[in-house]
XYZ file of C-alpha atoms in Angstrom:
727
model
C 29.870 64.451 -54.909
C 31.960 66.160 -52.261
C 34.502 64.176 -50.249
C 35.715 65.049 -46.748
C 39.137 64.010 -45.441
C 41.292 64.890 -42.444
C 45.084 65.197 -42.697
C 47.916 65.608 -40.209
C 49.742 68.949 -40.572
C 53.251 69.599 -39.294
C 55.187 72.853 -39.069
C 52.476 75.113 -37.585
C 53.609 77.439 -34.778
C 50.747 79.865 -34.197
C 47.197 80.776 -35.133
C 48.483 82.722 -38.149
C 49.924 79.484 -39.577
C 46.536 77.763 -39.407
C 44.857 80.810 -40.923
C 47.293 80.871 -43.857
C 46.617 77.218 -44.689
C 42.873 77.814 -44.540
C 43.149 80.903 -46.721
C 45.196 79.140 -49.422
C 42.947 76.067 -49.546
C 39.666 77.976 -49.439
C 40.736 79.997 -52.488
C 40.434 76.830 -54.589
C 37.104 76.478 -56.400
C 37.271 72.689 -56.030
C 37.480 72.964 -52.246
C 34.160 73.699 -50.577
C 35.560 74.184 -47.070
C 38.874 73.783 -45.273
C 39.322 74.130 -41.515
C 42.602 73.766 -39.640
C 42.905 72.802 -35.989
C 46.144 74.166 -34.535
C 45.885 72.167 -31.295
C 45.316 68.815 -32.997
C 47.577 69.828 -35.918
C 44.964 68.571 -38.365
C 43.205 69.947 -41.432
C 39.729 68.849 -42.484
C 39.095 69.458 -46.186
C 35.808 69.044 -48.051
C 36.535 68.922 -51.794
C 35.382 67.703 -55.200
C 37.578 64.664 -56.070
C 36.787 65.104 -59.781
C 38.462 68.509 -59.842
C 41.302 68.097 -57.321
C 42.976 65.128 -55.669
C 44.731 64.586 -52.350
C 48.211 64.930 -53.858
C 47.335 68.383 -55.213
C 46.021 69.448 -51.805
C 49.226 68.235 -50.144
C 51.284 70.155 -52.721
C 49.430 73.398 -52.040
C 50.090 73.007 -48.309
C 53.740 72.189 -48.994
C 54.162 75.286 -51.196
C 53.483 77.578 -48.233
C 55.996 75.842 -45.961
C 53.997 73.138 -44.170
C 53.761 69.372 -44.516
C 50.562 67.332 -44.864
C 50.253 63.573 -44.619
C 47.649 60.916 -43.945
C 46.648 60.076 -40.374
C 47.650 56.703 -38.991
C 44.272 55.473 -37.727
C 45.922 52.851 -35.531
C 47.933 55.532 -33.722
C 45.844 58.585 -32.903
C 48.821 60.219 -31.218
C 51.857 60.827 -33.388
C 55.201 60.028 -31.815
C 56.420 63.151 -33.574
C 54.521 65.301 -31.065
C 56.363 63.755 -28.125
C 59.691 64.068 -29.915
C 59.047 67.737 -30.730
C 58.082 68.458 -27.124
C 61.292 66.872 -25.888
C 63.284 68.770 -28.529
C 61.699 72.097 -27.501
C 62.515 71.427 -23.836
C 66.154 70.607 -24.641
C 66.463 73.743 -26.785
C 65.280 75.887 -23.881
C 67.644 74.201 -21.390
C 70.653 74.650 -23.680
C 69.682 78.246 -24.445
C 69.295 79.015 -20.719
C 72.721 77.521 -20.024
C 74.380 79.693 -22.689
C 72.422 82.831 -21.796
C 73.101 82.718 -18.047
C 76.597 84.350 -18.261
C 75.201 87.006 -20.622
C 72.344 87.692 -18.237
C 74.911 88.270 -15.503
C 76.624 90.909 -17.648
C 73.370 92.869 -17.775
C 74.115 93.975 -14.251
C 77.142 95.820 -15.544
C 74.807 98.201 -17.416
C 73.253 99.515 -14.194
C 75.325 102.038 -12.254
C 73.489 101.339 -8.995
C 74.714 97.727 -9.224
C 78.339 98.542 -10.022
C 79.423 96.989 -6.731
C 78.632 93.526 -8.145
C 81.839 92.000 -9.526
C 81.776 91.161 -13.239
C 84.709 89.020 -14.458
C 86.591 90.546 -17.371
C 86.091 87.396 -19.438
C 82.311 87.857 -19.367
C 82.677 91.352 -20.835
C 85.000 90.256 -23.638
C 83.248 90.749 -27.028
C 84.435 87.448 -28.505
C 83.258 85.518 -25.431
C 79.813 87.122 -25.658
C 79.715 86.481 -29.412
C 80.544 82.798 -28.860
C 77.655 82.433 -26.421
C 75.079 84.514 -28.318
C 75.629 83.121 -31.829
C 74.324 79.563 -31.283
C 71.341 80.967 -29.386
C 70.592 83.425 -32.183
C 70.900 81.183 -35.216
C 70.637 77.571 -34.047
C 68.328 77.547 -31.022
C 66.434 80.599 -32.273
C 66.433 79.460 -35.886
C 62.774 78.488 -35.671
C 61.826 82.163 -35.355
C 63.713 83.067 -38.537
C 62.042 80.193 -40.355
C 58.603 81.210 -39.078
C 59.223 84.866 -39.929
C 60.323 83.962 -43.461
C 57.187 81.909 -44.079
C 54.990 84.708 -42.736
C 56.629 87.378 -44.868
C 56.635 85.086 -47.904
C 52.859 84.819 -47.576
C 52.440 88.565 -47.017
C 51.576 88.408 -43.314
C 53.282 89.002 -39.986
C 53.253 87.211 -36.662
C 55.181 87.087 -33.409
C 58.016 85.220 -35.159
C 58.599 88.307 -37.299
C 58.732 90.509 -34.218
C 61.119 88.155 -32.408
C 63.419 87.749 -35.406
C 63.458 91.484 -36.048
C 64.083 92.548 -32.450
C 66.741 89.982 -31.592
C 68.513 90.436 -34.926
C 68.699 94.181 -34.375
C 70.387 93.702 -30.990
C 72.688 90.940 -32.238
C 73.878 92.540 -35.472
C 74.269 95.949 -33.877
C 76.465 94.340 -31.210
C 78.439 92.519 -33.886
C 78.873 95.768 -35.819
C 80.072 97.618 -32.693
C 82.478 94.800 -31.857
C 84.075 95.099 -35.319
C 84.074 98.905 -35.150
C 85.909 98.971 -31.790
C 88.287 96.140 -32.539
C 91.734 96.978 -31.199
C 90.464 99.995 -29.278
C 90.485 99.949 -25.476
C 87.487 100.941 -23.376
C 83.924 99.847 -23.009
C 82.219 98.481 -26.127
C 78.424 98.939 -26.186
C 77.223 95.363 -26.792
C 73.694 93.957 -26.556
C 74.271 90.271 -27.153
C 72.560 89.547 -23.822
C 69.392 91.291 -24.997
C 68.861 88.945 -27.935
C 70.035 85.828 -26.061
C 67.826 86.312 -22.986
C 64.806 87.245 -25.092
C 65.105 84.110 -27.234
C 65.544 81.973 -24.106
C 62.367 83.339 -22.526
C 60.364 82.836 -25.711
C 61.673 79.273 -26.084
C 60.366 78.603 -22.577
C 56.958 79.920 -23.597
C 56.976 77.770 -26.739
C 57.725 74.693 -24.617
C 54.742 75.360 -22.345
C 52.520 75.915 -25.393
C 53.535 72.592 -26.947
C 53.000 70.754 -23.685
C 49.504 72.221 -23.280
C 48.567 71.280 -26.872
C 49.141 67.603 -26.114
C 46.271 67.273 -23.633
C 43.459 67.236 -26.188
C 45.017 64.479 -28.268
C 45.762 62.427 -25.125
C 42.008 62.144 -24.612
C 41.626 60.535 -28.044
C 44.441 58.085 -27.293
C 42.865 56.965 -24.020
C 39.457 56.542 -25.612
C 40.976 54.384 -28.341
C 42.801 52.297 -25.711
C 39.435 51.170 -24.294
C 38.682 49.208 -27.451
C 38.875 45.425 -26.914
C 41.415 43.853 -29.284
C 39.972 40.360 -29.807
C 36.937 38.143 -29.149
C 35.744 34.528 -28.986
C 33.788 33.838 -32.198
C 31.823 30.831 -33.467
C 33.329 29.693 -36.776
C 32.393 26.430 -38.510
C 31.167 24.805 -35.316
C 34.216 25.853 -33.284
C 34.933 28.793 -30.977
C 38.093 30.631 -32.043
C 39.846 33.776 -30.828
C 39.912 36.461 -33.544
C 40.999 40.073 -33.793
C 37.997 42.411 -33.880
C 39.163 43.533 -37.355
C 38.296 40.035 -38.611
C 34.790 39.998 -37.118
C 31.784 40.944 -39.227
C 28.209 41.985 -38.517
C 26.144 38.852 -37.836
C 28.970 36.810 -36.264
C 28.184 35.057 -32.963
C 30.514 35.969 -30.085
C 30.955 34.356 -26.657
C 31.356 36.674 -23.663
C 32.501 35.231 -20.343
C 31.597 36.624 -16.930
C 34.023 39.313 -15.781
C 35.253 40.175 -19.296
C 34.740 43.218 -21.500
C 32.289 43.069 -24.382
C 34.327 43.333 -27.611
C 31.732 44.829 -30.004
C 28.218 46.216 -30.094
C 25.865 43.233 -30.223
C 22.483 41.700 -29.345
C 22.148 38.927 -26.755
C 20.868 35.634 -28.221
C 21.495 33.329 -25.224
C 21.724 33.930 -21.473
C 21.065 36.811 -19.080
C 23.511 38.995 -17.193
C 24.246 42.402 -15.665
C 26.329 44.866 -17.689
C 28.372 47.670 -16.131
C 27.883 50.473 -18.668
C 29.363 53.244 -16.520
C 32.099 53.972 -19.081
C 29.348 54.871 -21.566
C 26.391 56.086 -19.485
C 28.230 57.421 -16.422
C 25.730 55.604 -14.171
C 27.245 53.309 -11.520
C 24.391 50.786 -11.279
C 24.745 47.858 -13.747
C 21.974 47.271 -16.264
C 20.275 43.866 -16.378
C 20.271 42.367 -19.881
C 18.586 39.329 -21.374
C 17.816 37.789 -24.796
C 17.007 40.475 -27.372
C 18.727 43.302 -25.481
C 21.530 45.358 -27.055
C 24.973 45.474 -25.440
C 27.736 48.000 -26.050
C 31.349 47.236 -26.898
C 33.981 47.874 -24.186
C 31.410 47.672 -21.353
C 31.873 45.022 -18.629
C 29.914 41.771 -18.351
C 29.679 41.408 -14.570
C 27.456 38.369 -13.983
C 26.994 35.428 -16.367
C 28.197 33.894 -19.622
C 26.235 35.093 -22.674
C 26.173 34.691 -26.441
C 25.525 37.657 -28.708
C 25.168 38.493 -32.396
C 27.404 41.368 -33.585
C 25.406 44.392 -34.785
C 28.110 47.014 -35.372
C 31.812 46.981 -36.198
C 34.497 49.550 -37.026
C 33.471 53.192 -37.124
C 29.856 52.317 -36.282
C 30.709 51.157 -32.741
C 29.358 53.336 -29.930
C 32.868 53.867 -28.527
C 34.199 54.919 -31.933
C 31.243 57.257 -32.330
C 32.230 58.915 -29.030
C 35.812 59.244 -30.300
C 34.492 60.788 -33.507
C 32.371 63.306 -31.578
C 35.408 64.321 -29.501
C 37.567 64.735 -32.614
C 34.902 66.764 -34.419
C 34.439 69.036 -31.424
C 38.195 69.602 -31.260
C 38.282 70.557 -34.933
C 36.108 73.622 -34.310
C 38.043 76.850 -34.170
C 38.359 78.749 -30.866
C 36.323 81.940 -30.672
C 39.042 84.080 -29.125
C 42.268 84.950 -30.919
C 45.328 86.281 -29.138
C 45.306 90.056 -29.232
C 49.074 90.300 -29.718
C 49.000 88.076 -32.816
C 46.242 90.169 -34.371
C 47.978 93.486 -33.798
C 51.382 92.191 -34.907
C 50.187 92.145 -38.542
C 49.910 95.929 -38.364
C 52.562 96.566 -35.713
C 55.494 94.912 -37.504
C 55.354 96.754 -40.858
C 54.612 99.991 -39.011
C 57.725 99.665 -36.814
C 59.918 98.719 -39.765
C 58.566 101.654 -41.732
C 59.239 104.102 -38.882
C 62.765 102.717 -38.367
C 63.615 103.002 -42.066
C 62.122 106.467 -42.278
C 64.145 107.578 -39.260
C 67.330 106.114 -40.738
C 66.841 107.869 -44.077
C 65.867 111.136 -42.416
C 68.955 111.171 -40.220
C 71.301 109.890 -42.914
C 70.322 112.264 -45.731
C 69.159 115.356 -43.841
C 69.921 115.578 -40.132
C 73.479 114.181 -40.007
C 74.716 114.702 -43.574
C 75.486 111.071 -44.437
C 76.620 109.954 -40.956
C 75.975 106.230 -41.330
C 76.966 105.292 -37.757
C 74.630 107.799 -36.144
C 71.787 106.938 -38.536
C 72.269 103.229 -37.862
C 72.134 103.884 -34.114
C 68.795 105.634 -34.583
C 67.492 102.742 -36.668
C 68.651 100.174 -34.081
C 67.215 102.222 -31.200
C 63.778 102.193 -32.849
C 63.964 98.453 -33.510
C 65.203 97.655 -29.986
C 62.660 99.861 -28.242
C 59.976 98.120 -30.313
C 61.320 94.655 -29.511
C 58.311 92.554 -28.481
C 59.708 91.488 -25.126
C 57.019 93.191 -23.042
C 54.399 92.391 -25.666
C 55.475 88.756 -25.712
C 55.524 88.515 -21.915
C 52.199 90.309 -21.383
C 49.957 87.290 -21.891
C 52.134 84.299 -20.840
C 53.302 85.827 -17.552
C 49.759 86.623 -16.474
C 48.632 83.174 -17.581
C 51.537 81.536 -15.754
C 50.981 83.415 -12.491
C 47.186 83.172 -12.698
C 47.204 79.459 -13.440
C 49.843 78.910 -10.748
C 47.676 80.728 -8.239
C 44.748 78.581 -9.343
C 46.808 75.414 -8.878
C 47.393 76.361 -5.242
C 43.625 76.045 -4.820
C 43.449 72.775 -6.726
C 42.222 74.348 -9.985
C 44.121 73.270 -13.093
C 43.639 75.432 -16.193
C 44.845 73.548 -19.266
C 45.648 76.540 -21.473
C 45.490 80.284 -21.927
C 42.296 79.797 -23.923
C 40.698 78.264 -20.823
C 41.360 81.425 -18.836
C 40.299 83.653 -21.712
C 36.941 82.007 -22.318
C 35.861 81.119 -18.778
C 34.977 84.707 -17.954
C 32.540 84.855 -20.896
C 30.255 81.966 -19.925
C 26.647 82.618 -18.917
C 25.313 79.034 -18.615
C 26.695 76.228 -16.438
C 25.658 72.653 -17.253
C 26.252 69.945 -14.643
C 26.354 66.199 -15.131
C 24.515 64.585 -12.211
C 26.243 61.364 -11.211
C 29.636 61.877 -9.584
C 29.500 65.637 -10.108
C 26.508 66.874 -8.129
C 26.044 63.526 -6.391
C 28.487 61.148 -4.703
C 28.370 58.672 -7.584
C 27.328 55.585 -5.596
C 23.999 54.559 -4.012
C 23.534 54.489 -0.246
C 20.659 53.636 2.074
C 18.611 56.735 2.887
C 15.526 55.234 4.528
C 14.115 51.950 5.879
C 10.464 51.147 6.708
C 9.592 48.065 8.784
C 6.248 46.363 8.147
C 6.953 43.176 10.130
C 9.156 42.869 13.180
C 11.652 40.085 12.419
C 14.453 39.235 14.870
C 17.930 39.386 13.343
C 16.644 40.810 10.017
C 19.794 42.932 9.734
C 21.905 39.760 9.884
C 19.767 38.177 7.174
C 20.102 41.162 4.843
C 23.867 41.511 5.285
C 24.533 37.775 4.893
C 22.460 37.416 1.737
C 23.687 40.635 0.075
C 27.313 39.718 0.821
C 26.981 37.017 -1.836
C 26.261 39.573 -4.610
C 28.540 41.987 -6.485
C 25.712 44.357 -7.414
C 26.367 48.032 -6.354
C 23.055 48.056 -4.456
C 24.292 44.998 -2.550
C 27.509 46.845 -1.652
C 25.419 49.729 -0.338
C 23.282 47.382 1.802
C 26.309 45.544 3.212
C 27.890 48.904 4.073
C 24.692 50.106 5.764
C 24.298 46.904 7.833
C 28.033 46.575 8.498
C 27.562 45.923 12.238
C 25.290 42.932 11.628
C 26.506 39.345 11.917
C 27.057 36.863 9.100
C 24.873 33.766 9.231
C 24.794 30.591 7.134
C 22.866 30.711 3.840
C 21.415 27.835 1.862
C 19.988 27.668 -1.664
C 21.392 31.103 -2.669
C 20.075 32.169 -6.078
C 20.401 35.230 -8.294
C 17.319 36.352 -10.222
C 18.695 38.501 -13.074
C 16.958 41.849 -13.214
C 14.922 41.195 -10.074
C 16.890 40.302 -6.940
C 18.338 37.451 -4.861
C 16.964 34.724 -2.596
C 18.017 32.025 -0.127
C 17.226 30.080 3.048
C 18.403 31.324 6.464
C 17.532 29.560 9.750
C 14.858 27.583 7.918
C 13.120 30.701 6.596
C 12.983 31.747 2.935
C 14.190 35.278 2.266
C 13.928 37.276 -0.933
C 15.462 40.742 -1.493
C 14.810 42.701 -4.669
C 12.569 45.042 -6.599
C 9.006 45.441 -5.328
C 7.691 43.977 -8.584
C 9.812 40.901 -7.788
C 8.341 40.750 -4.277
C 4.808 41.353 -5.599
C 5.096 38.268 -7.801
C 4.596 36.168 -4.652
C 2.743 38.387 -2.192
C 0.188 41.180 -2.434
C 1.297 44.708 -1.526
C -1.193 46.771 0.472
C -2.247 50.271 -0.569
C -0.192 51.669 2.328
C 2.900 49.865 1.042
C 2.327 51.186 -2.487
C 1.898 54.721 -1.145
C 5.137 54.435 0.845
C 6.885 53.193 -2.307
C 5.591 56.142 -4.373
C 6.706 58.696 -1.752
C 10.231 57.263 -1.672
C 10.518 57.048 -5.465
C 9.303 60.638 -5.830
C 12.439 61.651 -3.925
C 14.612 59.948 -6.519
C 15.206 56.763 -4.535
C 15.451 53.165 -5.742
C 13.128 51.084 -3.529
C 13.685 47.390 -2.760
C 11.788 45.008 -0.526
C 12.838 42.347 1.991
C 10.459 39.371 2.030
C 10.622 36.900 4.945
C 8.525 33.804 4.267
C 5.316 35.206 2.741
C 5.384 38.727 4.200
C 7.032 42.028 3.235
C 9.142 42.691 6.311
C 11.011 45.820 5.229
C 11.187 48.408 2.504
C 14.626 49.978 1.853
C 15.242 53.184 -0.114
C 18.647 53.770 -1.744
C 19.777 56.912 -3.503
C 22.853 58.544 -4.948
C 22.976 61.466 -2.512
C 24.076 65.041 -3.401
C 27.555 65.993 -2.254
C 27.938 68.337 0.735
C 27.722 72.088 -0.013
C 26.392 71.477 -3.540
C 23.078 73.197 -2.798
C 24.882 76.263 -1.412
C 27.169 76.469 -4.467
C 24.221 76.150 -6.882
C 22.412 78.958 -5.071
C 25.524 81.160 -5.370
C 25.958 80.409 -9.086
C 22.288 81.002 -9.919
C 22.673 84.655 -8.910
C 24.722 85.289 -12.076
C 24.368 82.227 -14.326
C 21.735 79.884 -15.696
C 22.274 76.441 -14.130
C 21.307 73.267 -16.025
C 21.508 69.593 -15.000
C 21.668 66.658 -17.431
C 21.923 62.934 -16.746
C 21.428 59.504 -18.202
C 19.243 58.714 -15.200
C 15.425 58.543 -15.182
C 13.209 61.627 -15.373
C 11.826 61.055 -11.851
C 15.266 60.747 -10.257
C 16.655 63.784 -12.101
C 13.674 65.963 -11.197
C 13.878 64.928 -7.538
C 17.557 65.873 -7.274
C 16.913 69.115 -9.183
C 14.136 70.154 -6.793
C 16.363 69.480 -3.822
C 19.274 71.494 -5.229
C 17.221 74.367 -6.634
C 17.966 73.651 -10.319
C 15.101 74.635 -12.612
C 16.217 73.308 -16.000
C 16.996 69.592 -16.477
C 17.564 66.968 -19.181
C 17.023 63.280 -18.289
C 17.620 59.935 -20.074
C 20.444 61.600 -22.011
C 22.818 59.404 -24.038
C 26.527 60.306 -24.525
C 26.181 61.714 -28.051
C 23.027 63.602 -26.998
C 24.927 65.440 -24.246
C 27.139 67.155 -26.805
C 24.084 67.991 -28.930
C 22.363 69.615 -25.933
C 25.462 71.758 -25.361
C 25.493 72.685 -29.054
C 21.801 73.649 -28.936
C 22.448 75.962 -25.994
C 25.336 77.536 -27.924
C 23.116 78.063 -30.957
C 20.870 80.103 -28.643
C 23.856 82.446 -28.116
C 24.831 81.012 -24.742
C 28.442 80.645 -23.631
C 28.359 77.232 -21.984
C 30.468 75.683 -19.232
C 30.075 71.906 -18.876
C 31.013 70.189 -15.593
C 31.361 66.386 -15.621
C 33.488 63.418 -14.610
C 32.817 60.386 -16.850
C 34.017 59.056 -20.188
C 30.545 59.746 -21.510
C 31.084 63.424 -20.633
C 34.152 63.754 -22.910
C 32.272 64.855 -26.060
C 30.215 67.449 -24.162
C 33.301 68.721 -22.300
C 34.987 69.310 -25.654
C 31.865 70.775 -27.290
C 31.308 73.309 -24.510
C 33.061 76.662 -24.490
C 34.682 75.606 -21.211
C 34.776 72.003 -19.981
C 35.454 71.345 -16.303
C 36.331 67.833 -15.091
C 36.091 66.701 -11.490
C 39.352 65.416 -10.013
C 37.900 61.984 -9.256
C 36.686 61.608 -12.831
C 38.226 59.420 -15.480
C 41.514 60.414 -17.081
C 39.696 60.813 -20.388
C 37.213 63.311 -18.958
C 40.077 65.255 -17.367
C 42.172 65.251 -20.557
C 39.149 66.339 -22.625
C 38.440 69.277 -20.342
C 39.767 72.816 -20.196
C 39.860 72.905 -16.398
C 40.281 70.106 -13.829
C 39.192 70.419 -10.179
C 41.687 68.478 -8.053
C 39.565 68.611 -4.893
C 36.560 67.096 -6.681
C 33.878 69.553 -5.644
C 31.862 72.134 -7.534
C 32.371 74.625 -4.693
C 35.611 75.515 -6.544
C 33.728 76.779 -9.604
C 33.063 80.314 -8.247
C 36.819 80.623 -7.709
C 37.449 79.383 -11.265
C 35.264 82.210 -12.562
C 36.931 84.795 -10.296
C 40.459 83.786 -11.290
C 39.571 83.938 -14.964
C 38.101 87.422 -14.635
C 41.092 88.808 -12.719
C 43.690 87.110 -14.924
C 42.197 88.439 -18.163
C 41.973 91.890 -16.595
C 45.667 91.585 -15.738
C 46.516 90.542 -19.303
C 44.711 93.563 -20.707
C 46.635 95.819 -18.314
C 49.925 94.269 -19.446
C 49.076 94.654 -23.114
C 48.027 98.248 -22.521
C 51.320 99.075 -20.793
C 53.325 97.213 -23.439
C 51.694 99.076 -26.326
C 51.877 102.409 -24.511
C 55.585 101.764 -23.958
C 56.044 101.260 -27.696
C 53.832 104.174 -28.693
C 55.810 106.516 -26.424
C 59.245 104.933 -26.861
C 59.369 104.631 -30.647
C 58.967 108.388 -31.388
C 61.566 109.250 -28.717
C 64.027 106.779 -30.261
C 63.293 108.045 -33.783
C 63.948 111.593 -32.580
C 67.449 110.547 -31.510
C 66.965 110.917 -27.754
C 67.666 107.236 -26.974
C 70.974 105.503 -27.470
C 70.562 101.808 -28.306
C 71.793 100.750 -24.857
C 69.261 103.097 -23.234
C 66.562 101.653 -25.472
C 67.633 98.156 -24.417
C 67.496 99.166 -20.756
C 64.047 100.688 -21.222
C 62.931 97.525 -22.923
C 64.188 95.487 -19.951
C 62.337 97.733 -17.493
C 59.144 97.414 -19.518
C 59.435 93.646 -19.207
C 60.021 93.925 -15.467
C 56.923 96.089 -15.082
C 54.834 93.525 -16.927
C 56.142 90.713 -14.708
C 55.564 92.700 -11.513
C 52.005 93.482 -12.551
C 51.385 89.795 -13.271
C 52.761 88.832 -9.845
C 49.903 90.763 -8.238
C 47.703 87.802 -9.101
C 49.458 85.834 -6.361
C 47.731 88.009 -3.782
C 44.203 86.955 -4.803
C 42.394 85.729 -1.705
C 41.185 82.118 -1.709
């Protein structure tokens, strides 16, 4: 019988690292499948425990330069991640501090800037060596380590390119310093080339690590919602126990205003439960004996007793966490172009450089080692991956910065890469397309009652129900009057005595239990409900005086945005709300495809079904219940007013909380990826043209270094064009 386990992996730096681990593990006959998630730094392995054990799996991972260990289930976020992020930031800051004087000396290489004063100390070889050495071997040591692991496993990545290019500049400079020792005049040094390049790449690595933390933050915040303890009946007494000590079948006590600790079934009492953290719907659900309640939801009304039905991994909240983690384990569909090409590019460049060296040394210069070495270095320097390394991150940085000016926060380069490929946009209803709270949309008077507004406001002011808040807000100008015999009827409504008259406000079925509704009243009710409204009645004495319709209204400009999106994309709406309400909102907004009565785990399954039909899906939501579907989708977009968990689980967050920003999200993605492709094209063309010229001996190393610098400048300038995109 196969066993599946997930392990924490440390030491991965790029997609090639994850691929190597997968390749090594999947070669084993005892391992059915191994997948590695670079972002979460986890490996999920399905294996036969009779043929291989966990220790052997860990050893295989260790043999290729990585470390595997068990996950601490009580701490979904490893402190190591935060420490590594801080360490990466400090490495960049120190590298920038050391490289700044060397960067200044670059100006000395340009004749048109010879008017800028350059202190003699900055040009001294030993001074430059002292600054460049710690950058090269201490701060940049991670690139040597990564390059060694890649080469050891017969592959190549950006670490190989960085180590090769910076080493060529550094060691050539060191060689020239020794060669010209004791001789006056200018010494051709390129310490600044290696130092500045490493500094820029360290900055990029810092941003990558920071972006990787967002997905795991979502898991941490979900886990934090779990209640830690509960009141439990034990041997005739009520004691406070940790939820780890509670078993299925135990009786728990839940006070009004407290969170429900575990999934359970009510055995005594009735109440209203705020399940918005699970369902996304703002209106509490009335519960009574026999009804199921969900752990971590809020008991808003009365004291209840319940029998525990699920514990541990079977809890609804833990199931949501599991769905999020599983969705994050799936590999991204788009790989970085530069990482793919580097496997071919690196050995090709090294081969050309060695061939050029041998050709010049044995044939063209008759054993002139210095000249042959200069040719070799020129090829390596001209092929240094500075422009190639800057091509993607600079466009991403400028594009995402431009997006931030409009209140659009892309979480990663992958977000920009994949957004342009989507063809289906799925919207959650509540809080995304609608305002997220009910409000009065219509009132119908059947009996003229003086001061009825005062009666409604005064009675509803006694309740904490969201519909009551909406009524109090609607009748805010009314006066408060004295109430007697106030009573809450769970699941139905409220009642009391005002000015000697009985008044009841609640569902029409509640009203109809005392009075008979006419056919006209029933027809009015049906018309209002067909528009997606919740209809309540106001009964004064023995007559229905007023019918009030409340609805969660669509946000402004939503209909216009949907119409714009439907010109190019399929638009879908899903919600945990009723079929009638969902269809009414869909008709109003012009959405043709809907899913109603959808539970949290079903949302992710709907997204997955659309993907299985070869759709690239964007999910737009704002609640905790949207987290699994935001992760499952190709691109998840969270509204700015949504929960932190929804935002952390998403690829894009909309600060201004309106879907009217989505067309701009799509536009920015398209233009940014186009810009990246332009940069990569120019970077590769630069190498394709520059390498043969250097191999032919027409470029001195310092000229090659200058050309490399200009290629980087051209890439940056092209990326800066993204700032001019019109809002």
